[in-house]
Amino acid sequence: MKRGIYSGALGVTLVWLIYMTLAILTRNAYANLDQFAGLIFGELGYGWILFIMILLFGTLFGALGGAIGSGLVIFIDLKQMDRVDNAQTREER
């Protein structure tokens, strides 16, 4: 379960980091972040806070997705092992 959480969080964080960095470098997305932060905080210059929040939410949603996916795999494996054990028990009778 830990491995799913860590890999989900790391993967989504890296993708968002690369995407946001490319957007800032090529499309000047930082100006939009800075203006939106100005609406929230009342001053310009706080776009970096939104950048960090985007990465934080990406990390949290990636960890949640990894946990759900890992939990489903564990659950399905347990159900399959129970099914195999029940089939073997029936054959022995």
mmCIF file as gemmi writes it, N, C-alpha and C atoms, coordinates in Angstrom:
data_model
loop_
_atom_site.group_PDB
_atom_site.id
_atom_site.type_symbol
_atom_site.label_atom_id
_atom_site.label_alt_id
_atom_site.label_comp_id
_atom_site.label_asym_id
_atom_site.label_entity_id
_atom_site.label_seq_id
_atom_site.pdbx_PDB_ins_code
_atom_site.Cartn_x
_atom_site.Cartn_y
_atom_site.Cartn_z
_atom_site.occupancy
_atom_site.B_iso_or_equiv
_atom_site.pdbx_formal_charge
_atom_site.auth_seq_id
_atom_site.auth_asym_id
_atom_site.pdbx_PDB_model_num
ATOM 1 N N . MET Axp A 1 ? 0.831 -1.189 0 1 0 ? 1 A 1
ATOM 2 C CA . MET Axp A 1 ? 0 0 0 1 0 ? 1 A 1
ATOM 3 C C . MET Axp A 1 ? 0.872 1.248 0 1 0 ? 1 A 1
ATOM 4 N N . LYS Axp A 2 ? 1.962 1.211 0.796 1 0 ? 2 A 1
ATOM 5 C CA . LYS Axp A 2 ? 2.845 2.375 0.843 1 0 ? 2 A 1
ATOM 6 C C . LYS Axp A 2 ? 3.45 2.664 -0.522 1 0 ? 2 A 1
ATOM 7 N N . ARG Axp A 3 ? 3.808 1.602 -1.206 1 0 ? 3 A 1
ATOM 8 C CA . ARG Axp A 3 ? 4.437 1.774 -2.514 1 0 ? 3 A 1
ATOM 9 C C . ARG Axp A 3 ? 3.488 2.447 -3.501 1 0 ? 3 A 1
ATOM 10 N N . GLY Axp A 4 ? 2.221 2.091 -3.466 1 0 ? 4 A 1
ATOM 11 C CA . GLY Axp A 4 ? 1.232 2.724 -4.33 1 0 ? 4 A 1
ATOM 12 C C . GLY Axp A 4 ? 1.048 4.192 -4.005 1 0 ? 4 A 1
ATOM 13 N N . ILE Axp A 5 ? 1.023 4.512 -2.722 1 0 ? 5 A 1
ATOM 14 C CA . ILE Axp A 5 ? 0.864 5.907 -2.304 1 0 ? 5 A 1
ATOM 15 C C . ILE Axp A 5 ? 2.064 6.728 -2.751 1 0 ? 5 A 1
ATOM 16 N N . TYR Axp A 6 ? 3.263 6.198 -2.49 1 0 ? 6 A 1
ATOM 17 C CA . TYR Axp A 6 ? 4.472 6.947 -2.843 1 0 ? 6 A 1
ATOM 18 C C . TYR Axp A 6 ? 4.612 7.111 -4.352 1 0 ? 6 A 1
ATOM 19 N N . SER Axp A 7 ? 4.359 6.052 -5.092 1 0 ? 7 A 1
ATOM 20 C CA . SER Axp A 7 ? 4.523 6.15 -6.541 1 0 ? 7 A 1
ATOM 21 C C . SER Axp A 7 ? 3.461 7.057 -7.151 1 0 ? 7 A 1
ATOM 22 N N . GLY Axp A 8 ? 2.241 7.008 -6.644 1 0 ? 8 A 1
ATOM 23 C CA . GLY Axp A 8 ? 1.202 7.907 -7.142 1 0 ? 8 A 1
ATOM 24 C C . GLY Axp A 8 ? 1.517 9.36 -6.844 1 0 ? 8 A 1
ATOM 25 N N . ALA Axp A 9 ? 1.942 9.627 -5.621 1 0 ? 9 A 1
ATOM 26 C CA . ALA Axp A 9 ? 2.272 11.006 -5.239 1 0 ? 9 A 1
ATOM 27 C C . ALA Axp A 9 ? 3.455 11.526 -6.033 1 0 ? 9 A 1
ATOM 28 N N . LEU Axp A 10 ? 4.498 10.72 -6.159 1 0 ? 10 A 1
ATOM 29 C CA . LEU Axp A 10 ? 5.69 11.154 -6.879 1 0 ? 10 A 1
ATOM 30 C C . LEU Axp A 10 ? 5.402 11.363 -8.36 1 0 ? 10 A 1
ATOM 31 N N . GLY Axp A 11 ? 4.668 10.441 -8.958 1 0 ? 11 A 1
ATOM 32 C CA . GLY Axp A 11 ? 4.368 10.545 -10.382 1 0 ? 11 A 1
ATOM 33 C C . GLY Axp A 11 ? 3.546 11.774 -10.719 1 0 ? 11 A 1
ATOM 34 N N . VAL Axp A 12 ? 2.485 12.001 -9.979 1 0 ? 12 A 1
ATOM 35 C CA . VAL Axp A 12 ? 1.617 13.144 -10.266 1 0 ? 12 A 1
ATOM 36 C C . VAL Axp A 12 ? 2.332 14.457 -9.957 1 0 ? 12 A 1
ATOM 37 N N . THR Axp A 13 ? 3.12 14.482 -8.89 1 0 ? 13 A 1
ATOM 38 C CA . THR Axp A 13 ? 3.87 15.696 -8.559 1 0 ? 13 A 1
ATOM 39 C C . THR Axp A 13 ? 4.871 16.038 -9.65 1 0 ? 13 A 1
ATOM 40 N N . LEU Axp A 14 ? 5.59 15.038 -10.14 1 0 ? 14 A 1
ATOM 41 C CA . LEU Axp A 14 ? 6.554 15.301 -11.205 1 0 ? 14 A 1
ATOM 42 C C . LEU Axp A 14 ? 5.877 15.785 -12.478 1 0 ? 14 A 1
ATOM 43 N N . VAL Axp A 15 ? 4.749 15.194 -12.825 1 0 ? 15 A 1
ATOM 44 C CA . VAL Axp A 15 ? 4.033 15.624 -14.028 1 0 ? 15 A 1
ATOM 45 C C . VAL Axp A 15 ? 3.558 17.064 -13.88 1 0 ? 15 A 1
ATOM 46 N N . TRP Axp A 16 ? 2.986 17.414 -12.74 1 0 ? 16 A 1
ATOM 47 C CA . TRP Axp A 16 ? 2.533 18.794 -12.533 1 0 ? 16 A 1
ATOM 48 C C . TRP Axp A 16 ? 3.702 19.763 -12.494 1 0 ? 16 A 1
ATOM 49 N N . LEU Axp A 17 ? 4.811 19.353 -11.903 1 0 ? 17 A 1
ATOM 50 C CA . LEU Axp A 17 ? 5.985 20.219 -11.856 1 0 ? 17 A 1
ATOM 51 C C . LEU Axp A 17 ? 6.512 20.502 -13.262 1 0 ? 17 A 1
ATOM 52 N N . ILE Axp A 18 ? 6.612 19.472 -14.073 1 0 ? 18 A 1
ATOM 53 C CA . ILE Axp A 18 ? 7.073 19.656 -15.451 1 0 ? 18 A 1
ATOM 54 C C . ILE Axp A 18 ? 6.075 20.493 -16.24 1 0 ? 18 A 1
ATOM 55 N N . TYR Axp A 19 ? 4.784 20.189 -16.103 1 0 ? 19 A 1
ATOM 56 C CA . TYR Axp A 19 ? 3.761 20.926 -16.843 1 0 ? 19 A 1
ATOM 57 C C . TYR Axp A 19 ? 3.754 22.406 -16.465 1 0 ? 19 A 1
ATOM 58 N N . MET Axp A 20 ? 3.786 22.695 -15.182 1 0 ? 20 A 1
ATOM 59 C CA . MET Axp A 20 ? 3.751 24.096 -14.746 1 0 ? 20 A 1
ATOM 60 C C . MET Axp A 20 ? 5.031 24.835 -15.136 1 0 ? 20 A 1
ATOM 61 N N . THR Axp A 21 ? 6.171 24.167 -15.048 1 0 ? 21 A 1
ATOM 62 C CA . THR Axp A 21 ? 7.424 24.804 -15.443 1 0 ? 21 A 1
ATOM 63 C C . THR Axp A 21 ? 7.417 25.136 -16.93 1 0 ? 21 A 1
ATOM 64 N N . LEU Axp A 22 ? 6.964 24.197 -17.748 1 0 ? 22 A 1
ATOM 65 C CA . LEU Axp A 22 ? 6.878 24.476 -19.182 1 0 ? 22 A 1
ATOM 66 C C . LEU Axp A 22 ? 5.858 25.573 -19.482 1 0 ? 22 A 1
ATOM 67 N N . ALA Axp A 23 ? 4.753 25.581 -18.764 1 0 ? 23 A 1
ATOM 68 C CA . ALA Axp A 23 ? 3.742 26.62 -18.983 1 0 ? 23 A 1
ATOM 69 C C . ALA Axp A 23 ? 4.279 27.995 -18.6 1 0 ? 23 A 1
ATOM 70 N N . ILE Axp A 24 ? 5.039 28.059 -17.535 1 0 ? 24 A 1
ATOM 71 C CA . ILE Axp A 24 ? 5.614 29.341 -17.114 1 0 ? 24 A 1
ATOM 72 C C . ILE Axp A 24 ? 6.657 29.811 -18.122 1 0 ? 24 A 1
ATOM 73 N N . LEU Axp A 25 ? 7.458 28.881 -18.624 1 0 ? 25 A 1
ATOM 74 C CA . LEU Axp A 25 ? 8.519 29.261 -19.553 1 0 ? 25 A 1
ATOM 75 C C . LEU Axp A 25 ? 8.005 29.58 -20.951 1 0 ? 25 A 1
ATOM 76 N N . THR Axp A 26 ? 6.993 28.867 -21.422 1 0 ? 26 A 1
ATOM 77 C CA . THR Axp A 26 ? 6.56 29.045 -22.812 1 0 ? 26 A 1
ATOM 78 C C . THR Axp A 26 ? 5.332 29.937 -22.963 1 0 ? 26 A 1
ATOM 79 N N . ARG Axp A 27 ? 4.398 29.872 -22.042 1 0 ? 27 A 1
ATOM 80 C CA . ARG Axp A 27 ? 3.152 30.625 -22.204 1 0 ? 27 A 1
ATOM 81 C C . ARG Axp A 27 ? 2.988 31.74 -21.191 1 0 ? 27 A 1
ATOM 82 N N . ASN Axp A 28 ? 4.008 31.987 -20.39 1 0 ? 28 A 1
ATOM 83 C CA . ASN Axp A 28 ? 3.967 33.04 -19.381 1 0 ? 28 A 1
ATOM 84 C C . ASN Axp A 28 ? 2.786 32.852 -18.426 1 0 ? 28 A 1
ATOM 85 N N . ALA Axp A 29 ? 2.623 31.637 -17.955 1 0 ? 29 A 1
ATOM 86 C CA . ALA Axp A 29 ? 1.515 31.321 -17.055 1 0 ? 29 A 1
ATOM 87 C C . ALA Axp A 29 ? 1.695 31.945 -15.68 1 0 ? 29 A 1
ATOM 88 N N . TYR Axp A 30 ? 2.927 32.33 -15.349 1 0 ? 30 A 1
ATOM 89 C CA . TYR Axp A 30 ? 3.145 32.929 -14.03 1 0 ? 30 A 1
ATOM 90 C C . TYR Axp A 30 ? 2.406 34.255 -13.898 1 0 ? 30 A 1
ATOM 91 N N . ALA Axp A 31 ? 2.264 34.977 -15.001 1 0 ? 31 A 1
ATOM 92 C CA . ALA Axp A 31 ? 1.513 36.237 -14.952 1 0 ? 31 A 1
ATOM 93 C C . ALA Axp A 31 ? 0.06 35.97 -14.566 1 0 ? 31 A 1
ATOM 94 N N . ASN Axp A 32 ? -0.509 34.904 -15.101 1 0 ? 32 A 1
ATOM 95 C CA . ASN Axp A 32 ? -1.882 34.547 -14.737 1 0 ? 32 A 1
ATOM 96 C C . ASN Axp A 32 ? -1.97 34.117 -13.274 1 0 ? 32 A 1
ATOM 97 N N . LEU Axp A 33 ? -1.001 33.331 -12.824 1 0 ? 33 A 1
ATOM 98 C CA . LEU Axp A 33 ? -0.982 32.928 -11.418 1 0 ? 33 A 1
ATOM 99 C C . LEU Axp A 33 ? -0.855 34.145 -10.511 1 0 ? 33 A 1
ATOM 100 N N . ASP Axp A 34 ? 0.007 35.074 -10.902 1 0 ? 34 A 1
ATOM 101 C CA . ASP Axp A 34 ? 0.236 36.268 -10.098 1 0 ? 34 A 1
ATOM 102 C C . ASP Axp A 34 ? -1.021 37.14 -10.043 1 0 ? 34 A 1
ATOM 103 N N . GLN Axp A 35 ? -1.717 37.274 -11.169 1 0 ? 35 A 1
ATOM 104 C CA . GLN Axp A 35 ? -2.946 38.074 -11.178 1 0 ? 35 A 1
ATOM 105 C C . GLN Axp A 35 ? -4.04 37.414 -10.347 1 0 ? 35 A 1
ATOM 106 N N . PHE Axp A 36 ? -4.164 36.108 -10.461 1 0 ? 36 A 1
ATOM 107 C CA . PHE Axp A 36 ? -5.179 35.404 -9.678 1 0 ? 36 A 1
ATOM 108 C C . PHE Axp A 36 ? -4.869 35.485 -8.186 1 0 ? 36 A 1
ATOM 109 N N . ALA Axp A 37 ? -3.585 35.365 -7.838 1 0 ? 37 A 1
ATOM 110 C CA . ALA Axp A 37 ? -3.188 35.51 -6.433 1 0 ? 37 A 1
ATOM 111 C C . ALA Axp A 37 ? -3.444 36.932 -5.955 1 0 ? 37 A 1
ATOM 112 N N . GLY Axp A 38 ? -3.3 37.91 -6.853 1 0 ? 38 A 1
ATOM 113 C CA . GLY Axp A 38 ? -3.609 39.29 -6.495 1 0 ? 38 A 1
ATOM 114 C C . GLY Axp A 38 ? -5.074 39.467 -6.155 1 0 ? 38 A 1
ATOM 115 N N . LEU Axp A 39 ? -5.949 38.747 -6.853 1 0 ? 39 A 1
ATOM 116 C CA . LEU Axp A 39 ? -7.379 38.803 -6.529 1 0 ? 39 A 1
ATOM 117 C C . LEU Axp A 39 ? -7.664 38.19 -5.159 1 0 ? 39 A 1
ATOM 118 N N . ILE Axp A 40 ? -6.939 37.139 -4.826 1 0 ? 40 A 1
ATOM 119 C CA . ILE Axp A 40 ? -7.173 36.459 -3.552 1 0 ? 40 A 1
ATOM 120 C C . ILE Axp A 40 ? -6.546 37.219 -2.388 1 0 ? 40 A 1
ATOM 121 N N . PHE Axp A 41 ? -5.277 37.597 -2.529 1 0 ? 41 A 1
ATOM 122 C CA . PHE Axp A 41 ? -4.529 38.188 -1.417 1 0 ? 41 A 1
ATOM 123 C C . PHE Axp A 41 ? -4.518 39.713 -1.428 1 0 ? 41 A 1
ATOM 124 N N . GLY Axp A 42 ? -4.947 40.326 -2.51 1 0 ? 42 A 1
ATOM 125 C CA . GLY Axp A 42 ? -5.014 41.782 -2.562 1 0 ? 42 A 1
ATOM 126 C C . GLY Axp A 42 ? -3.763 42.461 -3.087 1 0 ? 42 A 1
ATOM 127 N N . GLU Axp A 43 ? -2.702 41.718 -3.317 1 0 ? 43 A 1
ATOM 128 C CA . GLU Axp A 43 ? -1.456 42.282 -3.833 1 0 ? 43 A 1
ATOM 129 C C . GLU Axp A 43 ? -0.88 41.352 -4.89 1 0 ? 43 A 1
ATOM 130 N N . LEU Axp A 44 ? -0.066 41.896 -5.753 1 0 ? 44 A 1
ATOM 131 C CA . LEU Axp A 44 ? 0.656 41.069 -6.711 1 0 ? 44 A 1
ATOM 132 C C . LEU Axp A 44 ? 1.915 40.528 -6.048 1 0 ? 44 A 1
ATOM 133 N N . GLY Axp A 45 ? 2.477 39.499 -6.641 1 0 ? 45 A 1
ATOM 134 C CA . GLY Axp A 45 ? 3.708 38.926 -6.115 1 0 ? 45 A 1
ATOM 135 C C . GLY Axp A 45 ? 3.517 37.643 -5.341 1 0 ? 45 A 1
ATOM 136 N N . TYR Axp A 46 ? 2.297 37.139 -5.286 1 0 ? 46 A 1
ATOM 137 C CA . TYR Axp A 46 ? 2.036 35.901 -4.547 1 0 ? 46 A 1
ATOM 138 C C . TYR Axp A 46 ? 1.692 34.732 -5.47 1 0 ? 46 A 1
ATOM 139 N N . GLY Axp A 47 ? 2.098 34.8 -6.71 1 0 ? 47 A 1
ATOM 140 C CA . GLY Axp A 47 ? 1.845 33.705 -7.645 1 0 ? 47 A 1
ATOM 141 C C . GLY Axp A 47 ? 2.553 32.423 -7.256 1 0 ? 47 A 1
ATOM 142 N N . TRP Axp A 48 ? 3.679 32.561 -6.568 1 0 ? 48 A 1
ATOM 143 C CA . TRP Axp A 48 ? 4.431 31.377 -6.149 1 0 ? 48 A 1
ATOM 144 C C . TRP Axp A 48 ? 3.643 30.56 -5.14 1 0 ? 48 A 1
ATOM 145 N N . ILE Axp A 49 ? 2.783 31.212 -4.363 1 0 ? 49 A 1
ATOM 146 C CA . ILE Axp A 49 ? 1.961 30.463 -3.401 1 0 ? 49 A 1
ATOM 147 C C . ILE Axp A 49 ? 0.985 29.559 -4.149 1 0 ? 49 A 1
ATOM 148 N N . LEU Axp A 50 ? 0.385 30.075 -5.216 1 0 ? 50 A 1
ATOM 149 C CA . LEU Axp A 50 ? -0.522 29.248 -6.014 1 0 ? 50 A 1
ATOM 150 C C . LEU Axp A 50 ? 0.234 28.113 -6.696 1 0 ? 50 A 1
ATOM 151 N N . PHE Axp A 51 ? 1.446 28.392 -7.141 1 0 ? 51 A 1
ATOM 152 C CA . PHE Axp A 51 ? 2.277 27.348 -7.745 1 0 ? 51 A 1
ATOM 153 C C . PHE Axp A 51 ? 2.514 26.214 -6.746 1 0 ? 51 A 1
ATOM 154 N N . ILE Axp A 52 ? 2.869 26.561 -5.522 1 0 ? 52 A 1
ATOM 155 C CA . ILE Axp A 52 ? 3.095 25.557 -4.47 1 0 ? 52 A 1
ATOM 156 C C . ILE Axp A 52 ? 1.796 24.828 -4.138 1 0 ? 52 A 1
ATOM 157 N N . MET Axp A 53 ? 0.676 25.546 -4.093 1 0 ? 53 A 1
ATOM 158 C CA . MET Axp A 53 ? -0.612 24.905 -3.791 1 0 ? 53 A 1
ATOM 159 C C . MET Axp A 53 ? -1.015 23.928 -4.887 1 0 ? 53 A 1
ATOM 160 N N . ILE Axp A 54 ? -0.754 24.277 -6.145 1 0 ? 54 A 1
ATOM 161 C CA . ILE Axp A 54 ? -1.059 23.365 -7.246 1 0 ? 54 A 1
ATOM 162 C C . ILE Axp A 54 ? -0.247 22.083 -7.095 1 0 ? 54 A 1
ATOM 163 N N . LEU Axp A 55 ? 1.035 22.228 -6.778 1 0 ? 55 A 1
ATOM 164 C CA . LEU Axp A 55 ? 1.872 21.039 -6.573 1 0 ? 55 A 1
ATOM 165 C C . LEU Axp A 55 ? 1.41 20.23 -5.364 1 0 ? 55 A 1
ATOM 166 N N . LEU Axp A 56 ? 1.008 20.912 -4.299 1 0 ? 56 A 1
ATOM 167 C CA . LEU Axp A 56 ? 0.541 20.219 -3.1 1 0 ? 56 A 1
ATOM 168 C C . LEU Axp A 56 ? -0.736 19.432 -3.376 1 0 ? 56 A 1
ATOM 169 N N . PHE Axp A 57 ? -1.689 20.062 -4.056 1 0 ? 57 A 1
ATOM 170 C CA . PHE Axp A 57 ? -2.919 19.344 -4.383 1 0 ? 57 A 1
ATOM 171 C C . PHE Axp A 57 ? -2.647 18.194 -5.349 1 0 ? 57 A 1
ATOM 172 N N . GLY Axp A 58 ? -1.731 18.389 -6.285 1 0 ? 58 A 1
ATOM 173 C CA . GLY Axp A 58 ? -1.35 17.296 -7.174 1 0 ? 58 A 1
ATOM 174 C C . GLY Axp A 58 ? -0.762 16.129 -6.411 1 0 ? 58 A 1
ATOM 175 N N . THR Axp A 59 ? 0.083 16.438 -5.438 1 0 ? 59 A 1
ATOM 176 C CA . THR Axp A 59 ? 0.681 15.391 -4.609 1 0 ? 59 A 1
ATOM 177 C C . THR Axp A 59 ? -0.385 14.64 -3.818 1 0 ? 59 A 1
ATOM 178 N N . LEU Axp A 60 ? -1.303 15.385 -3.216 1 0 ? 60 A 1
ATOM 179 C CA . LEU Axp A 60 ? -2.355 14.748 -2.414 1 0 ? 60 A 1
ATOM 180 C C . LEU Axp A 60 ? -3.272 13.879 -3.266 1 0 ? 60 A 1
ATOM 181 N N . PHE Axp A 61 ? -3.687 14.39 -4.432 1 0 ? 61 A 1
ATOM 182 C CA . PHE Axp A 61 ? -4.558 13.596 -5.298 1 0 ? 61 A 1
ATOM 183 C C . PHE Axp A 61 ? -3.82 12.398 -5.888 1 0 ? 61 A 1
ATOM 184 N N . GLY Axp A 62 ? -2.532 12.546 -6.167 1 0 ? 62 A 1
ATOM 185 C CA . GLY Axp A 62 ? -1.744 11.41 -6.637 1 0 ? 62 A 1
ATOM 186 C C . GLY Axp A 62 ? -1.614 10.338 -5.575 1 0 ? 62 A 1
ATOM 187 N N . ALA Axp A 63 ? -1.385 10.755 -4.331 1 0 ? 63 A 1
ATOM 188 C CA . ALA Axp A 63 ? -1.299 9.794 -3.23 1 0 ? 63 A 1
ATOM 189 C C . ALA Axp A 63 ? -2.637 9.094 -3.016 1 0 ? 63 A 1
ATOM 190 N N . LEU Axp A 64 ? -3.718 9.844 -3.108 1 0 ? 64 A 1
ATOM 191 C CA . LEU Axp A 64 ? -5.046 9.244 -2.952 1 0 ? 64 A 1
ATOM 192 C C . LEU Axp A 64 ? -5.322 8.235 -4.062 1 0 ? 64 A 1
ATOM 193 N N . GLY Axp A 65 ? -4.996 8.598 -5.29 1 0 ? 65 A 1
ATOM 194 C CA . GLY Axp A 65 ? -5.183 7.67 -6.405 1 0 ? 65 A 1
ATOM 195 C C . GLY Axp A 65 ? -4.322 6.431 -6.268 1 0 ? 65 A 1
ATOM 196 N N . GLY Axp A 66 ? -3.081 6.613 -5.821 1 0 ? 66 A 1
ATOM 197 C CA . GLY Axp A 66 ? -2.206 5.464 -5.605 1 0 ? 66 A 1
ATOM 198 C C . GLY Axp A 66 ? -2.714 4.557 -4.504 1 0 ? 66 A 1
ATOM 199 N N . ALA Axp A 67 ? -3.251 5.155 -3.438 1 0 ? 67 A 1
ATOM 200 C CA . ALA Axp A 67 ? -3.791 4.355 -2.335 1 0 ? 67 A 1
ATOM 201 C C . ALA Axp A 67 ? -5.026 3.575 -2.772 1 0 ? 67 A 1
ATOM 202 N N . ILE Axp A 68 ? -5.909 4.224 -3.507 1 0 ? 68 A 1
ATOM 203 C CA . ILE Axp A 68 ? -7.119 3.538 -3.98 1 0 ? 68 A 1
ATOM 204 C C . ILE Axp A 68 ? -6.753 2.414 -4.939 1 0 ? 68 A 1
ATOM 205 N N . GLY Axp A 69 ? -5.852 2.698 -5.876 1 0 ? 69 A 1
ATOM 206 C CA . GLY Axp A 69 ? -5.438 1.669 -6.829 1 0 ? 69 A 1
ATOM 207 C C . GLY Axp A 69 ? -4.747 0.505 -6.156 1 0 ? 69 A 1
ATOM 208 N N . SER Axp A 70 ? -3.861 0.794 -5.222 1 0 ? 70 A 1
ATOM 209 C CA . SER Axp A 70 ? -3.157 -0.262 -4.5 1 0 ? 70 A 1
ATOM 210 C C . SER Axp A 70 ? -4.128 -1.08 -3.649 1 0 ? 70 A 1
ATOM 211 N N . GLY Axp A 71 ? -5.069 -0.406 -3.009 1 0 ? 71 A 1
ATOM 212 C CA . GLY Axp A 71 ? -6.068 -1.11 -2.209 1 0 ? 71 A 1
ATOM 213 C C . GLY Axp A 71 ? -6.943 -2.023 -3.048 1 0 ? 71 A 1
ATOM 214 N N . LEU Axp A 72 ? -7.315 -1.559 -4.237 1 0 ? 72 A 1
ATOM 215 C CA . LEU Axp A 72 ? -8.119 -2.401 -5.127 1 0 ? 72 A 1
ATOM 216 C C . LEU Axp A 72 ? -7.346 -3.628 -5.586 1 0 ? 72 A 1
ATOM 217 N N . VAL Axp A 73 ? -6.078 -3.453 -5.899 1 0 ? 73 A 1
ATOM 218 C CA . VAL Axp A 73 ? -5.259 -4.598 -6.311 1 0 ? 73 A 1
ATOM 219 C C . VAL Axp A 73 ? -5.141 -5.605 -5.173 1 0 ? 73 A 1
ATOM 220 N N . ILE Axp A 74 ? -4.918 -5.135 -3.971 1 0 ? 74 A 1
ATOM 221 C CA . ILE Axp A 74 ? -4.828 -6.039 -2.812 1 0 ? 74 A 1
ATOM 222 C C . ILE Axp A 74 ? -6.155 -6.764 -2.605 1 0 ? 74 A 1
ATOM 223 N N . PHE Axp A 75 ? -7.265 -6.037 -2.703 1 0 ? 75 A 1
ATOM 224 C CA . PHE Axp A 75 ? -8.59 -6.631 -2.522 1 0 ? 75 A 1
ATOM 225 C C . PHE Axp A 75 ? -8.871 -7.686 -3.583 1 0 ? 75 A 1
ATOM 226 N N . ILE Axp A 76 ? -8.559 -7.388 -4.835 1 0 ? 76 A 1
ATOM 227 C CA . ILE Axp A 76 ? -8.806 -8.34 -5.922 1 0 ? 76 A 1
ATOM 228 C C . ILE Axp A 76 ? -7.933 -9.576 -5.754 1 0 ? 76 A 1
ATOM 229 N N . ASP Axp A 77 ? -6.671 -9.392 -5.369 1 0 ? 77 A 1
ATOM 230 C CA . ASP Axp A 77 ? -5.793 -10.546 -5.142 1 0 ? 77 A 1
ATOM 231 C C . ASP Axp A 77 ? -6.317 -11.433 -4.018 1 0 ? 77 A 1
ATOM 232 N N . LEU Axp A 78 ? -6.816 -10.833 -2.943 1 0 ? 78 A 1
ATOM 233 C CA . LEU Axp A 78 ? -7.37 -11.628 -1.842 1 0 ? 78 A 1
ATOM 234 C C . LEU Axp A 78 ? -8.598 -12.408 -2.293 1 0 ? 78 A 1
ATOM 235 N N . LYS Axp A 79 ? -9.457 -11.772 -3.078 1 0 ? 79 A 1
ATOM 236 C CA . LYS Axp A 79 ? -10.651 -12.467 -3.569 1 0 ? 79 A 1
ATOM 237 C C . LYS Axp A 79 ? -10.27 -13.625 -4.482 1 0 ? 79 A 1
ATOM 238 N N . GLN Axp A 80 ? -9.267 -13.433 -5.326 1 0 ? 80 A 1
ATOM 239 C CA . GLN Axp A 80 ? -8.842 -14.511 -6.218 1 0 ? 80 A 1
ATOM 240 C C . GLN Axp A 80 ? -8.222 -15.662 -5.433 1 0 ? 80 A 1
ATOM 241 N N . MET Axp A 81 ? -7.441 -15.347 -4.404 1 0 ? 81 A 1
ATOM 242 C CA . MET Axp A 81 ? -6.853 -16.412 -3.584 1 0 ? 81 A 1
ATOM 243 C C . MET Axp A 81 ? -7.942 -17.177 -2.842 1 0 ? 81 A 1
ATOM 244 N N . ASP Axp A 82 ? -8.976 -16.493 -2.36 1 0 ? 82 A 1
ATOM 245 C CA . ASP Axp A 82 ? -10.09 -17.173 -1.698 1 0 ? 82 A 1
ATOM 246 C C . ASP Axp A 82 ? -10.804 -18.092 -2.677 1 0 ? 82 A 1
ATOM 247 N N . ARG Axp A 83 ? -10.987 -17.633 -3.896 1 0 ? 83 A 1
ATOM 248 C CA . ARG Axp A 83 ? -11.665 -18.438 -4.907 1 0 ? 83 A 1
ATOM 249 C C . ARG Axp A 83 ? -10.848 -19.695 -5.223 1 0 ? 83 A 1
ATOM 250 N N . VAL Axp A 84 ? -9.533 -19.554 -5.339 1 0 ? 84 A 1
ATOM 251 C CA . VAL Axp A 84 ? -8.67 -20.705 -5.61 1 0 ? 84 A 1
ATOM 252 C C . VAL Axp A 84 ? -8.686 -21.662 -4.426 1 0 ? 84 A 1
ATOM 253 N N . ASP Axp A 85 ? -8.627 -21.137 -3.211 1 0 ? 85 A 1
ATOM 254 C CA . ASP Axp A 85 ? -8.668 -21.995 -2.021 1 0 ? 85 A 1
ATOM 255 C C . ASP Axp A 85 ? -9.986 -22.746 -1.924 1 0 ? 85 A 1
ATOM 256 N N . ASN Axp A 86 ? -11.093 -22.091 -2.232 1 0 ? 86 A 1
ATOM 257 C CA . ASN Axp A 86 ? -12.397 -22.758 -2.204 1 0 ? 86 A 1
ATOM 258 C C . ASN Axp A 86 ? -12.473 -23.845 -3.261 1 0 ? 86 A 1
ATOM 259 N N . ALA Axp A 87 ? -11.912 -23.603 -4.44 1 0 ? 87 A 1
ATOM 260 C CA . ALA Axp A 87 ? -11.927 -24.613 -5.498 1 0 ? 87 A 1
ATOM 261 C C . ALA Axp A 87 ? -11.078 -25.815 -5.104 1 0 ? 87 A 1
ATOM 262 N N . GLN Axp A 88 ? -9.936 -25.58 -4.482 1 0 ? 88 A 1
ATOM 263 C CA . GLN Axp A 88 ? -9.085 -26.695 -4.048 1 0 ? 88 A 1
ATOM 264 C C . GLN Axp A 88 ? -9.751 -27.491 -2.936 1 0 ? 88 A 1
ATOM 265 N N . THR Axp A 89 ? -10.444 -26.825 -2.037 1 0 ? 89 A 1
ATOM 266 C CA . THR Axp A 89 ? -11.135 -27.511 -0.95 1 0 ? 89 A 1
ATOM 267 C C . THR Axp A 89 ? -12.243 -28.397 -1.504 1 0 ? 89 A 1
ATOM 268 N N . ARG Axp A 90 ? -12.959 -27.923 -2.512 1 0 ? 90 A 1
ATOM 269 C CA . ARG Axp A 90 ? -14.029 -28.724 -3.117 1 0 ? 90 A 1
ATOM 270 C C . ARG Axp A 90 ? -13.461 -29.948 -3.822 1 0 ? 90 A 1
ATOM 271 N N . GLU Axp A 91 ? -12.303 -29.799 -4.472 1 0 ? 91 A 1
ATOM 272 C CA . GLU Axp A 91 ? -11.696 -30.927 -5.173 1 0 ? 91 A 1
ATOM 273 C C . GLU Axp A 91 ? -11.229 -32 -4.198 1 0 ? 91 A 1
ATOM 274 N N . GLU Axp A 92 ? -10.796 -31.6 -3.012 1 0 ? 92 A 1
ATOM 275 C CA . GLU Axp A 92 ? -10.301 -32.559 -2.032 1 0 ? 92 A 1
ATOM 276 C C . GLU Axp A 92 ? -11.433 -33.377 -1.428 1 0 ? 92 A 1
ATOM 277 N N . ARG Axp A 93 ? -12.618 -32.852 -1.418 1 0 ? 93 A 1
ATOM 278 C CA . ARG Axp A 93 ? -13.754 -33.579 -0.824 1 0 ? 93 A 1
ATOM 279 C C . ARG Axp A 93 ? -14.149 -34.658 -1.74 1 0 ? 93 A 1
